CSV table of C-alpha atoms in Angstrom, one decimal:
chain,number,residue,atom,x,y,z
A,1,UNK,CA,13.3,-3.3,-45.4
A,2,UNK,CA,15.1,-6.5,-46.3
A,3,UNK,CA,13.1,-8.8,-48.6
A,4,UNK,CA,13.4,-12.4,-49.2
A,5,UNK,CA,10.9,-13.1,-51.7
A,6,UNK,CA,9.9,-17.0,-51.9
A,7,UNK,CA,8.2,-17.2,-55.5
A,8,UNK,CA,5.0,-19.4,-54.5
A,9,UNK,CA,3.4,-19.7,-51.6
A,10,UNK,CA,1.3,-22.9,-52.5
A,11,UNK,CA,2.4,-25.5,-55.1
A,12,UNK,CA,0.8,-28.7,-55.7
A,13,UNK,CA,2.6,-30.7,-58.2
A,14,UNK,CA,2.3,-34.4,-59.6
A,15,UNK,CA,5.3,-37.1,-58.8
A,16,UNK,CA,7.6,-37.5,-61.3
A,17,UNK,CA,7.6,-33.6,-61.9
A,18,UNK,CA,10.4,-31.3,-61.5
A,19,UNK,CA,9.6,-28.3,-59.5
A,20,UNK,CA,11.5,-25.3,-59.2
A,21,UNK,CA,11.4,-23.1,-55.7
A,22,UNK,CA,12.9,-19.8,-56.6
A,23,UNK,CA,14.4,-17.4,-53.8
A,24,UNK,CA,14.9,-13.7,-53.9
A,25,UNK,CA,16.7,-11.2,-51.8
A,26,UNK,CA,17.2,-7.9,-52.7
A,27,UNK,CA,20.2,-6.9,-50.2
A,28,UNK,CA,23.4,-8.5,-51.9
A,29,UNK,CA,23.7,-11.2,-49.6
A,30,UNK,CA,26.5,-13.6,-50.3
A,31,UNK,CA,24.9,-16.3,-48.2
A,32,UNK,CA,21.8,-17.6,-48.1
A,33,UNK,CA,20.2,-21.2,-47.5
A,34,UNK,CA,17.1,-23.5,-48.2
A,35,UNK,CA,15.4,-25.8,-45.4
A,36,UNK,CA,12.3,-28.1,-45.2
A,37,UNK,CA,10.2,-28.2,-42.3
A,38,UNK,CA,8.0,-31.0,-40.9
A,39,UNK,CA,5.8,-31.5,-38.0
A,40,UNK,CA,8.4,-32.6,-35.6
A,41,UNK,CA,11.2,-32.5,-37.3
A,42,UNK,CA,11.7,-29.0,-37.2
A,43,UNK,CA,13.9,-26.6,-39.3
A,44,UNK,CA,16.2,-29.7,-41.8
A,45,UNK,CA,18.9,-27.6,-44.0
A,46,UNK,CA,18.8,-29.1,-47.8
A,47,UNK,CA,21.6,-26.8,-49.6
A,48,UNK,CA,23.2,-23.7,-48.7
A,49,UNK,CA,25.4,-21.1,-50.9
A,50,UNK,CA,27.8,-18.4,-49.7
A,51,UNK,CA,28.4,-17.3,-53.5
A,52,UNK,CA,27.8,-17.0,-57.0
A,53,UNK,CA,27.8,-21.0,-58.4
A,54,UNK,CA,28.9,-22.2,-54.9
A,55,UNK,CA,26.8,-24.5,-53.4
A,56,UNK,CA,27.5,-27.3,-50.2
A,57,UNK,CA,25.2,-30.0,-49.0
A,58,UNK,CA,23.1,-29.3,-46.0
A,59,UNK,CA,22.1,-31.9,-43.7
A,60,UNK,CA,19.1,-33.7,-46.1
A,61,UNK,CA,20.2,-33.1,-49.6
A,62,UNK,CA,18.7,-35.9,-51.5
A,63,UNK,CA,16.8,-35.6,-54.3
A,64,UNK,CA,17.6,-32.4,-54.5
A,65,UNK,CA,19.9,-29.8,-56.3
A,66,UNK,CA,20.1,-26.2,-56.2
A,67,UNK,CA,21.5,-23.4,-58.8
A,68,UNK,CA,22.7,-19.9,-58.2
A,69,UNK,CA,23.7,-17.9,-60.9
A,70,UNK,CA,23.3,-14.7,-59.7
A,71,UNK,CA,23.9,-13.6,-56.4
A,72,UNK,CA,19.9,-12.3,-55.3
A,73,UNK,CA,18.8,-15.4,-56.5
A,74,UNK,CA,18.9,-19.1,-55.4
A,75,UNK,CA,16.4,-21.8,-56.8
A,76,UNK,CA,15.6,-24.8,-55.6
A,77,UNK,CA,15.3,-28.2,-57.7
A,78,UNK,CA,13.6,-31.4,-57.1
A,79,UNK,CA,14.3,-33.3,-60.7
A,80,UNK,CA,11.7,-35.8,-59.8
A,81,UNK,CA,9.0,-34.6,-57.3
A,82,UNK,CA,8.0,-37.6,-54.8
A,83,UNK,CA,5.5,-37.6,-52.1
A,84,UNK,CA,7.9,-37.3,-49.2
A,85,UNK,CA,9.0,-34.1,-50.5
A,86,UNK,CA,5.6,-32.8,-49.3
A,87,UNK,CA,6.8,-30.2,-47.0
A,88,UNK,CA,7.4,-26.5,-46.4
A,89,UNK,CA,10.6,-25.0,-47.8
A,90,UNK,CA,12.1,-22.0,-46.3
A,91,UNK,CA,14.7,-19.7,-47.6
A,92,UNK,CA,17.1,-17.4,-45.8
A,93,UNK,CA,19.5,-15.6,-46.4
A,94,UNK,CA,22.6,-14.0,-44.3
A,95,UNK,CA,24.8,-11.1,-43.8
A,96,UNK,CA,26.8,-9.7,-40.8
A,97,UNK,CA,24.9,-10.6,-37.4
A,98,UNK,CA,21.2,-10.9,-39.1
A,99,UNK,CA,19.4,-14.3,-41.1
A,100,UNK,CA,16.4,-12.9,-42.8
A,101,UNK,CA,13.7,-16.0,-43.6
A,102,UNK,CA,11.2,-15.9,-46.8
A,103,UNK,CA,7.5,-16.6,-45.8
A,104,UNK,CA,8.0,-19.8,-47.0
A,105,UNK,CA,6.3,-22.4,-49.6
A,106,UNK,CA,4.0,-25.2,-49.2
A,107,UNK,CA,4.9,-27.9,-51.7
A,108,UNK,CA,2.6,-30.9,-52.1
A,109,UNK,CA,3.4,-33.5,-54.1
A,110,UNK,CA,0.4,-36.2,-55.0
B,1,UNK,CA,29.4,-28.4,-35.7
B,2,UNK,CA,27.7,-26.5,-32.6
B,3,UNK,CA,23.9,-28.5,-32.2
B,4,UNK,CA,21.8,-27.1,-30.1
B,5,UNK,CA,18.8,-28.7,-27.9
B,6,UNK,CA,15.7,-27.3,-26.7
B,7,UNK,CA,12.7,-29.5,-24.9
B,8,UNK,CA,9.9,-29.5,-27.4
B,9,UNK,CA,7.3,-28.4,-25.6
B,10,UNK,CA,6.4,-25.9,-22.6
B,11,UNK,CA,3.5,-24.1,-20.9
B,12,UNK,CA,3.2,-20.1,-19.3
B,13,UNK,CA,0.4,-18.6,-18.0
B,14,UNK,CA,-0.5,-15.5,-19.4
B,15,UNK,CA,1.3,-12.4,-17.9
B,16,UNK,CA,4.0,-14.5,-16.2
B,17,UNK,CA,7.7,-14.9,-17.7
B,18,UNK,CA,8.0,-17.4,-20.2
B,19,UNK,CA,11.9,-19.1,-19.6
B,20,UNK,CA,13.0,-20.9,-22.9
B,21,UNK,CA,16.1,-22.9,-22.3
B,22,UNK,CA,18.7,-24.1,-25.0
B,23,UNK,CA,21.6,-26.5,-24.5
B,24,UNK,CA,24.5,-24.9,-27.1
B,25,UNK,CA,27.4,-27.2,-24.9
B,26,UNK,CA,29.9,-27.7,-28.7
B,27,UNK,CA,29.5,-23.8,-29.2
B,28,UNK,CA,33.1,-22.1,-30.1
B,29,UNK,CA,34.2,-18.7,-29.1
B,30,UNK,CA,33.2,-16.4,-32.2
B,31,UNK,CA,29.5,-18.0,-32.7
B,32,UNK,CA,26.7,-16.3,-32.1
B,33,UNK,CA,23.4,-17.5,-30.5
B,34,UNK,CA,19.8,-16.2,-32.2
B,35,UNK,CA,16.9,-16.7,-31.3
B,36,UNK,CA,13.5,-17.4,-33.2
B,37,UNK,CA,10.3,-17.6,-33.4
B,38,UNK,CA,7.5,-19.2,-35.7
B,39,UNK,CA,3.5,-18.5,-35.7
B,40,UNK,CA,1.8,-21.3,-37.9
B,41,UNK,CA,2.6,-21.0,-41.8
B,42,UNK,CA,4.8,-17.7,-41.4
B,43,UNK,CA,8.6,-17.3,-41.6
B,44,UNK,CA,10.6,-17.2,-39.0
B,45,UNK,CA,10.8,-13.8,-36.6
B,46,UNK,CA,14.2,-12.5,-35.2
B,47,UNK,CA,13.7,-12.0,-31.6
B,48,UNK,CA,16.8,-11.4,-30.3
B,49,UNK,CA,21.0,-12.5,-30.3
B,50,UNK,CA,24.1,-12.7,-28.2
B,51,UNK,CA,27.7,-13.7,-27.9
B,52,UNK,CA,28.6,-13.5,-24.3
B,53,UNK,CA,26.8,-10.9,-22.6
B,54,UNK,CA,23.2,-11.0,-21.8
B,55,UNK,CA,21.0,-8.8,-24.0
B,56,UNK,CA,17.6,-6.7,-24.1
B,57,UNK,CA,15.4,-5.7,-26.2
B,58,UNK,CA,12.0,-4.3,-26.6
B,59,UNK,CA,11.2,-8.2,-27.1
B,60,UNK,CA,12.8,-10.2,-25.0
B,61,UNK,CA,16.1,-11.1,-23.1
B,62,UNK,CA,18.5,-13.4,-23.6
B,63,UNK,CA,20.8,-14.9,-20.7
B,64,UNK,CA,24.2,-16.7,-21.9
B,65,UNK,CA,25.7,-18.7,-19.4
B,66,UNK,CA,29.7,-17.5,-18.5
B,67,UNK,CA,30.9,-20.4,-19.8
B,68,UNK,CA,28.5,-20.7,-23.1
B,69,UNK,CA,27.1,-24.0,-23.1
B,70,UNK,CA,23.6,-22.9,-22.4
B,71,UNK,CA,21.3,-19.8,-22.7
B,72,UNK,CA,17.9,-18.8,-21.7
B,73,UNK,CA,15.6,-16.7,-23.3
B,74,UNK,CA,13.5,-14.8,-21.6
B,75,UNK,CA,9.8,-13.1,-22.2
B,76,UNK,CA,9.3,-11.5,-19.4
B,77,UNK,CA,5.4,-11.0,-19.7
B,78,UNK,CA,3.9,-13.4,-22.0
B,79,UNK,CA,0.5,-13.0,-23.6
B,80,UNK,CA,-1.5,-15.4,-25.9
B,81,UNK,CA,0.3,-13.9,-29.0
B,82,UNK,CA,3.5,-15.0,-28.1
B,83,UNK,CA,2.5,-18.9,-27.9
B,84,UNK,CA,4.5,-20.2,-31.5
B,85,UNK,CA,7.8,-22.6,-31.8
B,86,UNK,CA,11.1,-20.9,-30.4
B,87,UNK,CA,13.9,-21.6,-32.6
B,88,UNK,CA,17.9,-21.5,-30.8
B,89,UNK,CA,20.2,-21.1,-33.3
B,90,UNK,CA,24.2,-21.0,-33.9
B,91,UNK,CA,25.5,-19.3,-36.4
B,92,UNK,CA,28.8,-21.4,-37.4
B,93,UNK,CA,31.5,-20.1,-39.5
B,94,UNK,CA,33.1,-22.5,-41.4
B,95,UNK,CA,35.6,-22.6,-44.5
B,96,UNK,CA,32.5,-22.9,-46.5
B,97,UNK,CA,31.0,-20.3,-45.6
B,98,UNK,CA,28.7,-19.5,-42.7
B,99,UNK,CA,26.0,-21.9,-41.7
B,100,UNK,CA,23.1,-21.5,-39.6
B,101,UNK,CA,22.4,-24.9,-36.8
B,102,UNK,CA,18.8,-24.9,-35.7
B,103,UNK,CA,17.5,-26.4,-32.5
B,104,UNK,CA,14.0,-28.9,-33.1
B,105,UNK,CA,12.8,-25.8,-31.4
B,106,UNK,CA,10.5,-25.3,-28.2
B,107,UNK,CA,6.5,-25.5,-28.4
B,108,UNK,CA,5.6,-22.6,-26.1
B,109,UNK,CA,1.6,-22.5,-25.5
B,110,UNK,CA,0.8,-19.4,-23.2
B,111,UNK,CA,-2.5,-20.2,-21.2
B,112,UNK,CA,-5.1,-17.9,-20.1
């Protein structure tokens, strides 16, 4: 089976922090994407990456940055945690006619 | 961009079909629609996609309208396990890349 393997499940980090969210997948996807969700708001795309050290802006990318060096992995990065970037954070990635999601992380930020 | 729109909420009795609409209207002719689903703190589950002609599965099915603009999906005998948040979404290709649209997703609660 696919896997897209989201790091940690539960963070709670302090403001001012910088807080990594690493993503996994283990099928040699070229594309794959990360997306906050909140209670009404639904699914809000932050980055996305359809290579090695390519990135593009999603729809809600401040205050964030995102790295991908090698091609299974694609990491997160808020340089400077704030509380309304308490939220869950979802990666997927994408190949041919199927998006495969991570379980997700819960990131609070106090 | 294709956006797509889905009402936030709806209601299904248990054992009747559940009809979950999505409004797709800016869709071009080589995007796909999924569809979605999400139970409370879990990722995402693939339920089912389509291009132009409906589709079946052992989940669901998924109507496309002839001329694209809208689709339905379809569970045709819903039970309390399927209440969860429906997600439409278009997969757009793009120079950059592909790029997946969601809907704000549909609230479906199935009632005993």
């Amino acid at each position: 089976d696919v896997k897209v393997t989201q790091s940690s499940r539960y963070l709670v980090k302090r403001t001012g922090e910088k807080v990594f969210l690493e993503c996994v997948q283990d099928m040699d996807h070229e594309n794959m994407f990360w997306y906050r969700q909140d209670p009404g708001l639904g699914l809000r795309l932050i980055y996305f990456s359809y290579d090695v050290k390519m990135k593009e802006k999603g729809d809600i990318p401040e205050g964030y940055s995102v790295s991908r060096e090698k091609k299974e992995r694609f990491s997160l990065i808020l340089e400077s945690a704030s509380t309304n970037q308490t939220s869950m954070y979802l990666c997927a990635s994408f190949t041919g006619n199927t998006i495969y999601f991570g379980e997700g992380s819960w990131l609070t930020v106090v | 961009d294709a956006k797509t729109t889905q009402p936030p909420s709806m209601d299904c009795a248990e054992g009747r079909a559940a009809n979950l609409p999505c409004n797709h209207s800016t869709i071009s002719g080589n995007e796909y629609v999924y569809w979605y689903r999400q139970i409370h703190s879990q990722g995402p589950q693939y339920i089912i996609h389509g291009l132009k002609n409906n589709e079946t599965n052992e989940m669901a099915s998924l109507i496309i309208t002839e001329d694209r603009k809208s689709s339905t999906l379809i569970l045709p005998h819903a039970t309390l396990r399927d209440t969860a948040v429906y997600y439409c979404i278009v997969r757009v290709a793009n120079n950059a890349g592909n790029m997946l649209t969601f809907g704000g997703g549909t609230r479906l609660m199935v009632k005993p």
